[in-house]
Every structure is written in structure tokens, then in C-alpha cells.
């Protein structure tokens, strides 16, 4: 048994249709290995009013299963191998407090903070591995390089837009974000070529956090949860999909010749990268527990009415144009690898829900 659609492809050449290999199996693949060191500290003080948990961890993954480049003699560009070594290290902090508690009122809160750094230690003898998603018209490239995160966006640095009438044409649905732009000559040789590509950012956030609070007053209860993620970039390919729906009479590639030695046509640049930071009111709940003397009249042991909402407030970074900065899935099969994280395509939007209900016990 094997995945036919990811192993073979139907192709045509010279008027003839046939099947060719698109991937090779590797019978020598083995298990990945993980070595972890995780010291921690738990402190409770103030008559158990406050508690602190602090963890430091370092996790080293060895014999990673990655798609690595191979000789053209194999008939494919890459195939899965046990190569590579990656280290994740960081800290996790959690602080909780029982701020106030008496007969009629109680208030508790907790917060979490996580910081992680990802670093490539070895790539099986390779200095770097470049991965690519999508066709020539809208490629996205990634690089895994020693001493960098296992996934980094890789491309040209955006310099400025092309000031031509086509850019301002209201019928140009691609606009300049998806047409041609000036990019920077990073090595200063006066030529724009592949040597001017560089790391453009990583999909991994600088840090994440959360905050929870629970308050009760007599028969009322109130709880909410805040979450945030800061740093980390993504490639929002959904924009390309929408704009590629139909060109109609507009030929988006019909651009005049404008200093071609300084212009990159439809290449992946830093202008395609967007900040995936967000802050959200993840959950809020307001409830009321009916007094016992009323529930007994209704033959219930307990009766509670509640209202809850999810993602009622959701703020993304300035300039983010996707549907969901937390999205990790994609419809492109070659995007589901550790080397191509941060590629957003085909995901659903952030879901906001409001609901009310009744909990009762007999």
C-alpha cells in the first residue's frame, strides 16, 4: 500500500500521456530520536495564595525525517531521509493566585508565558536545504540552514514599487504585491540573481502568553481567558488563490519593460511576508446559579444559566491580510513538512461564537 497521488503523476509530452515517479520510497527510514533535559521549579507561598511553576527545557531531535536533495540520477529532486539534528530550548512560566475568597466573593487568576528558540545543528552534511511550494507564477521558498530555525522564509528583499500606469489600473486585481517590484542587490554586484536571496523571517513566535481569571459573587460567576502570540511571520497564499480565480480580459503579466536588470518578475520577496502576531479574548463566560430553594421546587439538584462567547475580540498585527494568523494547515500536499512551516493556504477563518445554555442536575 502507498499513496498513489503523491508517488506518481500523470504527464503529457509530444502528444502522449504517461505516468512518472514523483517521489521515491526509502526502506531505510528509522525512528526519530529525542533527547530532553527539563529541570523545573514549583513554589507556593503566602498561605498558598500564590504558586509559581518555572520550567527550563532543551529538546534535541536527531535523525529527523526530512526531504533532502539528491542527485538528478534518482529522477526526483528530493526524498525522505533520516538526517538532521534540531534543538528546541526555552522557558515556560506559570503563575496562579487565589486573590480573594470569602463567603460571598472569590477571585482567582493565572498567567502563562512561553518562550522557545529553535536551531538547526546538523543537516546530514548539507549546509542548507531549500524547499519550494507552488508553481513558477507564485513560488514560496524556505531554507533550513545551520544555526537558524529549521524553517525560514527565503527570497529577495523588497525595495520599492514600480511607478507605472498599470499599477494604478483599477482592473489590475493583482496590484503590485503580485506583479513586478524592485528588489535589493544585497551583494552589491549590480546584478539581481539568486545570490541576492536571504532569510526573510521565521514562522516561530518570539513568545506566547495567556491569562485566565475567575470571579464569583454570590450566585453569579464570571470567567475569561486572554491569549496572545507575538513575532513569527507567515506567507498568506490565500490571497494568490483569490486573485488567480480569473483574469478575464486583463493580462496581469503584460507589463512593460522597466529596467529588467533591477526587477524580479513574480519572485518571492519580503513583501509577501506578514506578521502573524495576535491577541484574542479567547473565551468569556457569565453564569447564574439558581438558589437551592427554587431548584428544589423544580425537582432539580442544581440549575445554572450561562452565556459564553469565543473570540469575541480578535486583534491581528497591522498589515495581516489572511483569514487566521493561527492557521497551520494547507491544501498543498508538499507544504505538510517541517521544512515549510508558516505557509497558509486553504484554512478557515477565525471562528467567533456566541451561545447560551442551561446546566441542570437531577
mmCIF file of C-alpha atoms in Angstrom:
data_model
loop_
_atom_site.group_PDB
_atom_site.id
_atom_site.type_symbol
_atom_site.label_atom_id
_atom_site.label_comp_id
_atom_site.label_asym_id
_atom_site.label_seq_id
_atom_site.Cartn_x
_atom_site.Cartn_y
_atom_site.Cartn_z
ATOM 1 C CA UNK A 1 0.000 0.000 0.000
ATOM 2 C CA UNK A 2 1.227 3.509 -0.786
ATOM 3 C CA UNK A 3 -0.140 6.954 -1.549
ATOM 4 C CA UNK A 4 -0.524 6.837 -5.327
ATOM 5 C CA UNK A 5 -1.199 10.556 -5.859
ATOM 6 C CA UNK A 6 1.977 11.514 -4.003
ATOM 7 C CA UNK A 7 4.121 8.834 -5.670
ATOM 8 C CA UNK A 8 3.108 9.088 -9.330
ATOM 9 C CA UNK A 9 1.841 11.829 -11.620
ATOM 10 C CA UNK A 10 0.118 11.724 -14.995
ATOM 11 C CA UNK A 11 2.068 13.791 -17.532
ATOM 12 C CA UNK A 12 1.892 14.537 -21.235
ATOM 13 C CA UNK A 13 4.691 15.048 -23.750
ATOM 14 C CA UNK A 14 4.706 15.101 -27.545
ATOM 15 C CA UNK A 15 1.023 14.303 -27.598
ATOM 16 C CA UNK A 16 1.428 11.204 -25.446
ATOM 17 C CA UNK A 17 0.157 10.671 -21.899
ATOM 18 C CA UNK A 18 2.001 8.611 -19.334
ATOM 19 C CA UNK A 19 2.859 8.145 -15.680
ATOM 20 C CA UNK A 20 6.095 9.142 -13.981
ATOM 21 C CA UNK A 21 7.559 8.856 -10.493
ATOM 22 C CA UNK A 22 7.286 11.990 -8.393
ATOM 23 C CA UNK A 23 8.636 10.506 -5.162
ATOM 24 C CA UNK A 24 10.860 7.648 -4.069
ATOM 25 C CA UNK A 25 10.359 5.315 -1.136
ATOM 26 C CA UNK A 26 13.146 4.842 1.398
ATOM 27 C CA UNK A 27 13.092 1.441 3.080
ATOM 28 C CA UNK A 28 15.914 2.512 5.402
ATOM 29 C CA UNK A 29 13.890 5.140 7.237
ATOM 30 C CA UNK A 30 14.011 4.759 11.013
ATOM 31 C CA UNK A 31 12.542 6.384 14.088
ATOM 32 C CA UNK A 32 13.448 9.912 15.038
ATOM 33 C CA UNK A 33 15.216 10.250 18.396
ATOM 34 C CA UNK A 34 14.605 12.800 21.130
ATOM 35 C CA UNK A 35 16.927 13.730 23.994
ATOM 36 C CA UNK A 36 15.357 16.021 26.587
ATOM 37 C CA UNK A 37 16.564 17.863 29.676
ATOM 38 C CA UNK A 38 13.771 19.527 31.644
ATOM 39 C CA UNK A 39 14.514 20.907 35.132
ATOM 40 C CA UNK A 40 11.679 22.714 36.876
ATOM 41 C CA UNK A 41 10.753 24.624 40.000
ATOM 42 C CA UNK A 42 7.458 24.776 41.904
ATOM 43 C CA UNK A 43 6.970 27.386 44.632
ATOM 44 C CA UNK A 44 3.934 28.064 46.803
ATOM 45 C CA UNK A 45 3.883 30.981 49.216
ATOM 46 C CA UNK A 46 1.583 33.338 51.093
ATOM 47 C CA UNK A 47 -0.512 30.581 52.688
ATOM 48 C CA UNK A 48 -0.997 29.069 49.256
ATOM 49 C CA UNK A 49 -2.304 32.340 47.859
ATOM 50 C CA UNK A 50 0.330 32.271 45.120
ATOM 51 C CA UNK A 51 2.039 29.461 43.252
ATOM 52 C CA UNK A 52 4.772 29.652 40.652
ATOM 53 C CA UNK A 53 5.918 26.970 38.228
ATOM 54 C CA UNK A 54 9.052 27.538 36.170
ATOM 55 C CA UNK A 55 10.468 25.080 33.651
ATOM 56 C CA UNK A 56 13.558 25.230 31.500
ATOM 57 C CA UNK A 57 13.853 22.694 28.719
ATOM 58 C CA UNK A 58 16.179 21.703 25.951
ATOM 59 C CA UNK A 59 14.978 19.082 23.467
ATOM 60 C CA UNK A 60 17.330 17.777 20.815
ATOM 61 C CA UNK A 61 15.766 15.825 17.954
ATOM 62 C CA UNK A 62 18.085 13.569 15.968
ATOM 63 C CA UNK A 63 17.679 11.530 12.778
ATOM 64 C CA UNK A 64 14.898 13.819 11.606
ATOM 65 C CA UNK A 65 12.818 12.557 8.697
ATOM 66 C CA UNK A 66 13.283 15.309 6.126
ATOM 67 C CA UNK A 67 13.055 15.676 2.362
ATOM 68 C CA UNK A 68 16.683 16.206 1.427
ATOM 69 C CA UNK A 69 18.121 16.915 -2.041
ATOM 70 C CA UNK A 70 19.556 14.007 -4.028
ATOM 71 C CA UNK A 71 21.358 13.519 -7.321
ATOM 72 C CA UNK A 72 19.348 14.064 -10.501
ATOM 73 C CA UNK A 73 20.124 10.444 -11.369
ATOM 74 C CA UNK A 74 17.353 9.417 -8.957
ATOM 75 C CA UNK A 75 14.746 11.072 -11.164
ATOM 76 C CA UNK A 76 13.440 13.233 -8.317
ATOM 77 C CA UNK A 77 14.739 16.341 -6.588
ATOM 78 C CA UNK A 78 14.390 15.107 -3.008
ATOM 79 C CA UNK A 79 13.320 12.108 -0.989
ATOM 80 C CA UNK A 80 12.773 11.348 2.686
ATOM 81 C CA UNK A 81 15.875 10.543 4.717
ATOM 82 C CA UNK A 82 16.901 10.300 8.371
ATOM 83 C CA UNK A 83 19.141 13.331 8.510
ATOM 84 C CA UNK A 84 19.454 16.399 10.632
ATOM 85 C CA UNK A 85 19.548 17.472 14.205
ATOM 86 C CA UNK A 86 17.440 20.262 15.701
ATOM 87 C CA UNK A 87 17.414 21.739 19.186
ATOM 88 C CA UNK A 88 14.472 23.461 20.851
ATOM 89 C CA UNK A 89 15.142 25.259 24.097
ATOM 90 C CA UNK A 90 13.138 27.691 26.133
ATOM 91 C CA UNK A 91 11.279 28.509 29.323
ATOM 92 C CA UNK A 92 7.706 28.039 30.488
ATOM 93 C CA UNK A 93 6.363 30.101 33.379
ATOM 94 C CA UNK A 94 3.007 29.793 35.109
ATOM 95 C CA UNK A 95 1.783 31.956 37.997
ATOM 96 C CA UNK A 96 -1.548 31.416 39.735
ATOM 97 C CA UNK A 97 -3.150 33.262 42.616
ATOM 98 C CA UNK A 98 -6.166 32.899 44.858
ATOM 99 C CA UNK A 99 -6.511 36.644 45.247
ATOM 100 C CA UNK A 100 -9.595 36.799 47.445
ATOM 101 C CA UNK A 101 -12.014 34.310 48.916
ATOM 102 C CA UNK A 102 -14.848 34.758 51.397
ATOM 103 C CA UNK A 103 -18.433 33.694 51.844
ATOM 104 C CA UNK A 104 -19.880 35.860 49.059
ATOM 105 C CA UNK A 105 -16.951 36.686 46.797
ATOM 106 C CA UNK A 106 -13.970 34.884 45.300
ATOM 107 C CA UNK A 107 -11.384 35.841 42.723
ATOM 108 C CA UNK A 108 -8.599 33.729 41.248
ATOM 109 C CA UNK A 109 -6.278 34.350 38.318
ATOM 110 C CA UNK A 110 -3.429 32.675 36.479
ATOM 111 C CA UNK A 111 -0.991 33.557 33.747
ATOM 112 C CA UNK A 112 1.342 31.646 31.451
ATOM 113 C CA UNK A 113 4.379 32.689 29.433
ATOM 114 C CA UNK A 114 6.314 30.570 26.933
ATOM 115 C CA UNK A 115 9.499 31.339 25.044
ATOM 116 C CA UNK A 116 11.108 28.881 22.623
ATOM 117 C CA UNK A 117 14.134 29.033 20.343
ATOM 118 C CA UNK A 118 14.629 26.585 17.502
ATOM 119 C CA UNK A 119 18.057 25.939 15.969
ATOM 120 C CA UNK A 120 19.393 23.577 13.306
ATOM 121 C CA UNK A 121 22.536 21.759 14.475
ATOM 122 C CA UNK A 122 23.098 19.388 11.560
ATOM 123 C CA UNK A 123 21.617 18.670 8.132
ATOM 124 C CA UNK A 124 23.330 15.420 7.317
ATOM 125 C CA UNK A 125 26.353 17.084 5.789
ATOM 126 C CA UNK A 126 24.358 19.693 3.863
ATOM 127 C CA UNK A 127 24.987 23.357 4.623
ATOM 128 C CA UNK A 128 21.408 24.182 3.754
ATOM 129 C CA UNK A 129 18.207 22.716 2.309
ATOM 130 C CA UNK A 130 15.980 24.888 0.137
ATOM 131 C CA UNK A 131 12.334 23.851 -0.209
ATOM 132 C CA UNK A 132 9.784 25.234 -2.627
ATOM 133 C CA UNK A 133 5.994 25.391 -2.766
ATOM 134 C CA UNK A 134 3.729 26.221 -5.718
ATOM 135 C CA UNK A 135 4.372 26.802 -9.349
ATOM 136 C CA UNK A 136 6.562 29.343 -11.108
ATOM 137 C CA UNK A 137 3.922 32.081 -11.103
ATOM 138 C CA UNK A 138 3.788 32.420 -7.313
ATOM 139 C CA UNK A 139 6.562 30.405 -5.670
ATOM 140 C CA UNK A 140 7.328 30.367 -1.973
ATOM 141 C CA UNK A 141 10.784 29.292 -0.874
ATOM 142 C CA UNK A 142 12.072 28.170 2.514
ATOM 143 C CA UNK A 143 15.552 27.488 3.785
ATOM 144 C CA UNK A 144 16.900 25.289 6.563
ATOM 145 C CA UNK A 145 20.413 26.413 7.426
ATOM 146 C CA UNK A 146 22.802 25.643 10.256
ATOM 147 C CA UNK A 147 22.333 27.826 13.364
ATOM 148 C CA UNK A 148 18.971 29.105 12.084
ATOM 149 C CA UNK A 149 15.422 27.841 12.772
ATOM 150 C CA UNK A 150 14.527 24.733 10.817
ATOM 151 C CA UNK A 151 12.147 26.838 8.743
ATOM 152 C CA UNK A 152 12.966 30.325 7.465
ATOM 153 C CA UNK A 153 11.413 32.104 4.520
ATOM 154 C CA UNK A 154 13.925 32.610 1.744
ATOM 155 C CA UNK A 155 13.783 35.169 -1.035
ATOM 156 C CA UNK A 156 14.518 38.708 -2.150
ATOM 157 C CA UNK A 157 14.278 41.876 -0.074
ATOM 158 C CA UNK A 158 11.583 44.221 -1.356
ATOM 159 C CA UNK A 159 12.928 47.665 -2.302
ATOM 160 C CA UNK A 160 10.136 49.717 -3.859
ATOM 161 C CA UNK A 161 7.137 49.565 -6.126
ATOM 162 C CA UNK A 162 7.206 50.165 -9.868
ATOM 163 C CA UNK A 163 5.604 53.505 -10.685
ATOM 164 C CA UNK A 164 3.778 52.668 -13.894
ATOM 165 C CA UNK A 165 0.200 53.196 -15.009
ATOM 166 C CA UNK A 166 -0.513 49.501 -14.822
ATOM 167 C CA UNK A 167 -0.041 49.529 -11.062
ATOM 168 C CA UNK A 168 -2.802 52.139 -10.638
ATOM 169 C CA UNK A 169 -5.159 50.435 -13.068
ATOM 170 C CA UNK A 170 -8.349 49.610 -11.088
ATOM 171 C CA UNK A 171 -8.789 46.477 -13.209
ATOM 172 C CA UNK A 172 -5.426 45.121 -12.115
ATOM 173 C CA UNK A 173 -6.573 42.732 -9.401
ATOM 174 C CA UNK A 174 -3.032 41.582 -8.711
ATOM 175 C CA UNK A 175 -1.802 45.084 -7.964
ATOM 176 C CA UNK A 176 1.908 45.483 -7.348
ATOM 177 C CA UNK A 177 2.002 42.978 -4.478
ATOM 178 C CA UNK A 178 1.754 40.195 -7.022
ATOM 179 C CA UNK A 179 3.240 41.870 -10.082
ATOM 180 C CA UNK A 180 6.803 43.060 -10.518
ATOM 181 C CA UNK A 181 8.737 45.055 -7.930
ATOM 182 C CA UNK A 182 12.231 46.361 -7.394
ATOM 183 C CA UNK A 183 14.337 44.262 -5.039
ATOM 184 C CA UNK A 184 17.640 44.969 -3.318
ATOM 185 C CA UNK A 185 21.040 43.996 -4.671
ATOM 186 C CA UNK A 186 22.345 42.566 -1.403
ATOM 187 C CA UNK A 187 25.799 41.524 -2.584
ATOM 188 C CA UNK A 188 26.388 44.767 -4.478
ATOM 189 C CA UNK A 189 27.470 43.207 -7.773
ATOM 190 C CA UNK A 190 24.997 45.248 -9.824
ATOM 191 C CA UNK A 191 23.021 42.167 -10.851
ATOM 192 C CA UNK A 192 19.833 40.770 -9.358
ATOM 193 C CA UNK A 193 20.116 36.991 -9.266
ATOM 194 C CA UNK A 194 19.720 34.046 -6.892
ATOM 195 C CA UNK A 195 22.745 35.195 -4.890
ATOM 196 C CA UNK A 196 20.691 38.144 -3.608
ATOM 197 C CA UNK A 197 18.248 35.923 -1.742
ATOM 198 C CA UNK A 198 18.363 35.880 2.041
ATOM 199 C CA UNK A 199 16.416 34.764 5.108
ATOM 200 C CA UNK A 200 13.205 36.788 5.375
ATOM 201 C CA UNK A 201 11.899 35.663 8.752
ATOM 202 C CA UNK A 202 10.685 32.627 10.636
ATOM 203 C CA UNK A 203 7.160 31.355 11.379
ATOM 204 C CA UNK A 204 8.014 30.676 15.021
ATOM 205 C CA UNK A 205 6.759 33.310 17.509
ATOM 206 C CA UNK A 206 9.131 35.142 19.819
ATOM 207 C CA UNK A 207 6.862 34.334 22.765
ATOM 208 C CA UNK A 208 3.291 33.399 23.644
ATOM 209 C CA UNK A 209 1.222 34.134 26.731
ATOM 210 C CA UNK A 210 -2.146 33.533 28.332
ATOM 211 C CA UNK A 211 -4.186 34.956 31.199
ATOM 212 C CA UNK A 212 -7.216 33.447 32.963
ATOM 213 C CA UNK A 213 -9.472 34.930 35.610
ATOM 214 C CA UNK A 214 -12.449 33.541 37.543
ATOM 215 C CA UNK A 215 -14.756 35.650 39.721
ATOM 216 C CA UNK A 216 -17.811 34.602 41.704
ATOM 217 C CA UNK A 217 -20.217 36.825 43.598
ATOM 218 C CA UNK A 218 -22.984 35.057 45.446
ATOM 219 C CA UNK A 219 -24.789 33.125 42.694
ATOM 220 C CA UNK A 220 -23.076 34.841 39.772
ATOM 221 C CA UNK A 221 -19.878 33.644 38.126
ATOM 222 C CA UNK A 222 -17.671 35.300 35.538
ATOM 223 C CA UNK A 223 -14.608 33.914 33.752
ATOM 224 C CA UNK A 224 -12.483 34.951 30.815
ATOM 225 C CA UNK A 225 -9.325 33.881 29.010
ATOM 226 C CA UNK A 226 -6.884 36.048 27.057
ATOM 227 C CA UNK A 227 -4.225 34.679 24.722
ATOM 228 C CA UNK A 228 -1.502 36.241 22.633
ATOM 229 C CA UNK A 229 1.327 35.366 20.292
ATOM 230 C CA UNK A 230 3.999 37.860 19.274
ATOM 231 C CA UNK A 231 6.511 37.628 16.472
ATOM 232 C CA UNK A 232 6.571 34.973 13.805
ATOM 233 C CA UNK A 233 5.814 35.519 10.135
ATOM 234 C CA UNK A 234 3.602 33.701 7.646
ATOM 235 C CA UNK A 235 3.094 33.526 3.906
ATOM 236 C CA UNK A 236 -0.616 34.082 3.163
ATOM 237 C CA UNK A 237 -1.053 32.204 -0.118
ATOM 238 C CA UNK A 238 -4.845 32.502 0.080
ATOM 239 C CA UNK A 239 -4.508 35.963 -1.449
ATOM 240 C CA UNK A 240 -2.932 34.444 -4.538
ATOM 241 C CA UNK A 241 -5.696 31.865 -4.804
ATOM 242 C CA UNK A 242 -8.406 34.511 -4.737
ATOM 243 C CA UNK A 243 -6.706 36.696 -7.304
ATOM 244 C CA UNK A 244 -5.884 33.811 -9.620
ATOM 245 C CA UNK A 245 -9.568 32.906 -9.890
ATOM 246 C CA UNK A 246 -9.942 34.558 -13.296
ATOM 247 C CA UNK A 247 -8.042 37.210 -15.185
ATOM 248 C CA UNK A 248 -10.765 37.834 -17.731
ATOM 249 C CA UNK A 249 -9.643 40.426 -20.254
ATOM 250 C CA UNK A 250 -6.829 41.671 -18.042
ATOM 251 C CA UNK A 251 -3.418 40.188 -18.740
ATOM 252 C CA UNK A 252 -1.649 40.544 -15.407
ATOM 253 C CA UNK A 253 1.699 39.625 -16.908
ATOM 254 C CA UNK A 254 1.517 42.248 -19.663
ATOM 255 C CA UNK A 255 3.964 44.632 -18.016
ATOM 256 C CA UNK A 256 6.242 46.950 -19.980
ATOM 257 C CA UNK A 257 9.986 46.507 -19.891
ATOM 258 C CA UNK A 258 11.145 48.526 -16.868
ATOM 259 C CA UNK A 259 14.851 48.247 -16.024
ATOM 260 C CA UNK A 260 14.763 44.455 -16.174
ATOM 261 C CA UNK A 261 18.176 44.150 -14.563
ATOM 262 C CA UNK A 262 16.708 45.555 -11.328
ATOM 263 C CA UNK A 263 13.275 43.962 -11.410
ATOM 264 C CA UNK A 264 12.286 40.482 -10.265
ATOM 265 C CA UNK A 265 9.145 39.203 -12.065
ATOM 266 C CA UNK A 266 6.816 37.401 -9.699
ATOM 267 C CA UNK A 267 9.506 36.222 -7.344
ATOM 268 C CA UNK A 268 9.099 35.625 -3.647
ATOM 269 C CA UNK A 269 10.073 38.777 -1.722
ATOM 270 C CA UNK A 270 9.817 40.153 1.791
ATOM 271 C CA UNK A 271 6.638 41.953 0.677
ATOM 272 C CA UNK A 272 4.850 38.590 0.753
ATOM 273 C CA UNK A 273 5.673 38.009 4.429
ATOM 274 C CA UNK A 274 3.147 39.086 7.056
ATOM 275 C CA UNK A 275 3.331 39.335 10.831
ATOM 276 C CA UNK A 276 1.234 36.593 12.465
ATOM 277 C CA UNK A 277 1.048 38.208 15.920
ATOM 278 C CA UNK A 278 -2.373 38.287 17.550
ATOM 279 C CA UNK A 279 -4.209 38.979 20.796
ATOM 280 C CA UNK A 280 -7.622 37.482 21.462
ATOM 281 C CA UNK A 281 -10.306 37.282 24.093
ATOM 282 C CA UNK A 282 -10.422 33.529 23.649
ATOM 283 C CA UNK A 283 -13.340 32.845 25.921
ATOM 284 C CA UNK A 284 -15.728 34.681 28.213
ATOM 285 C CA UNK A 285 -18.469 33.116 30.313
ATOM 286 C CA UNK A 286 -21.136 34.669 32.525
ATOM 287 C CA UNK A 287 -23.330 32.385 34.588
ATOM 288 C CA UNK A 288 -26.013 32.423 37.257
ATOM 289 C CA UNK A 289 -26.755 29.506 39.574
ATOM 290 C CA UNK A 290 -30.380 29.416 40.671
ATOM 291 C CA UNK A 291 -30.743 29.338 44.501
ATOM 292 C CA UNK A 292 -31.390 25.958 46.073
ATOM 293 C CA UNK A 293 -34.841 26.812 47.371
ATOM 294 C CA UNK A 294 -36.008 27.433 43.794
ATOM 295 C CA UNK A 295 -34.304 24.415 42.228
ATOM 296 C CA UNK A 296 -35.883 22.101 44.788
ATOM 297 C CA UNK A 297 -39.309 23.375 43.804
ATOM 298 C CA UNK A 298 -38.449 22.392 40.230
ATOM 299 C CA UNK A 299 -37.139 18.989 41.362
ATOM 300 C CA UNK A 300 -33.556 19.791 40.365
ATOM 301 C CA UNK A 301 -30.453 19.390 42.471
ATOM 302 C CA UNK A 302 -28.704 22.221 40.618
ATOM 303 C CA UNK A 303 -29.683 24.668 37.894
ATOM 304 C CA UNK A 304 -27.337 27.121 36.169
ATOM 305 C CA UNK A 305 -27.919 29.546 33.309
ATOM 306 C CA UNK A 306 -24.943 30.747 31.305
ATOM 307 C CA UNK A 307 -23.792 32.817 28.351
ATOM 308 C CA UNK A 308 -20.461 32.186 26.638
ATOM 309 C CA UNK A 309 -18.538 33.681 23.740
ATOM 310 C CA UNK A 310 -15.374 32.663 21.909
ATOM 311 C CA UNK A 311 -13.025 35.033 20.079
ATOM 312 C CA UNK A 312 -15.349 37.983 20.640
ATOM 313 C CA UNK A 313 -12.312 40.257 20.400
ATOM 314 C CA UNK A 314 -9.546 39.277 17.986
ATOM 315 C CA UNK A 315 -6.762 41.658 17.010
ATOM 316 C CA UNK A 316 -4.086 40.854 14.449
ATOM 317 C CA UNK A 317 -0.872 42.660 13.574
ATOM 318 C CA UNK A 318 -1.021 45.657 11.282
ATOM 319 C CA UNK A 319 -0.869 44.547 7.673
ATOM 320 C CA UNK A 320 -2.007 40.960 8.207
ATOM 321 C CA UNK A 321 -4.422 40.107 5.372
ATOM 322 C CA UNK A 322 -5.116 36.428 5.938
ATOM 323 C CA UNK A 323 -8.100 34.699 7.482
ATOM 324 C CA UNK A 324 -6.442 33.261 10.562
ATOM 325 C CA UNK A 325 -2.914 34.007 11.895
ATOM 326 C CA UNK A 326 -3.039 30.766 13.905
ATOM 327 C CA UNK A 327 -3.720 28.608 10.852
ATOM 328 C CA UNK A 328 -1.175 25.887 10.247
ATOM 329 C CA UNK A 329 -2.804 23.639 7.658
ATOM 330 C CA UNK A 330 -2.726 23.934 3.899
ATOM 331 C CA UNK A 331 -4.191 22.242 0.865
ATOM 332 C CA UNK A 332 -0.878 21.874 -0.948
ATOM 333 C CA UNK A 333 0.461 18.362 -0.260
ATOM 334 C CA UNK A 334 4.108 19.392 -0.473
ATOM 335 C CA UNK A 335 3.524 22.011 2.218
ATOM 336 C CA UNK A 336 2.951 19.494 5.011
ATOM 337 C CA UNK A 337 6.588 19.147 6.051
ATOM 338 C CA UNK A 338 8.730 20.523 8.893
ATOM 339 C CA UNK A 339 10.711 22.490 6.302
ATOM 340 C CA UNK A 340 7.743 24.516 5.045
ATOM 341 C CA UNK A 341 6.017 25.807 8.184
ATOM 342 C CA UNK A 342 4.213 29.134 8.060
ATOM 343 C CA UNK A 343 2.562 28.602 4.682
ATOM 344 C CA UNK A 344 -1.148 29.460 4.941
ATOM 345 C CA UNK A 345 -3.445 28.238 2.211
ATOM 346 C CA UNK A 346 -6.940 26.794 2.311
ATOM 347 C CA UNK A 347 -7.573 27.311 6.030
ATOM 348 C CA UNK A 348 -10.792 28.512 7.587
ATOM 349 C CA UNK A 349 -11.146 31.905 9.270
ATOM 350 C CA UNK A 350 -11.138 32.604 12.986
ATOM 351 C CA UNK A 351 -14.496 31.395 14.295
ATOM 352 C CA UNK A 352 -16.453 33.688 16.603
ATOM 353 C CA UNK A 353 -19.255 32.022 18.528
ATOM 354 C CA UNK A 354 -21.904 33.203 20.976
ATOM 355 C CA UNK A 355 -24.052 30.722 22.838
ATOM 356 C CA UNK A 356 -26.340 30.420 25.837
ATOM 357 C CA UNK A 357 -27.454 27.367 27.731
ATOM 358 C CA UNK A 358 -28.761 25.700 30.851
ATOM 359 C CA UNK A 359 -26.976 23.160 33.036
ATOM 360 C CA UNK A 360 -29.107 21.126 35.377
ATOM 361 C CA UNK A 361 -28.669 18.117 37.622
ATOM 362 C CA UNK A 362 -31.327 15.813 38.973
#
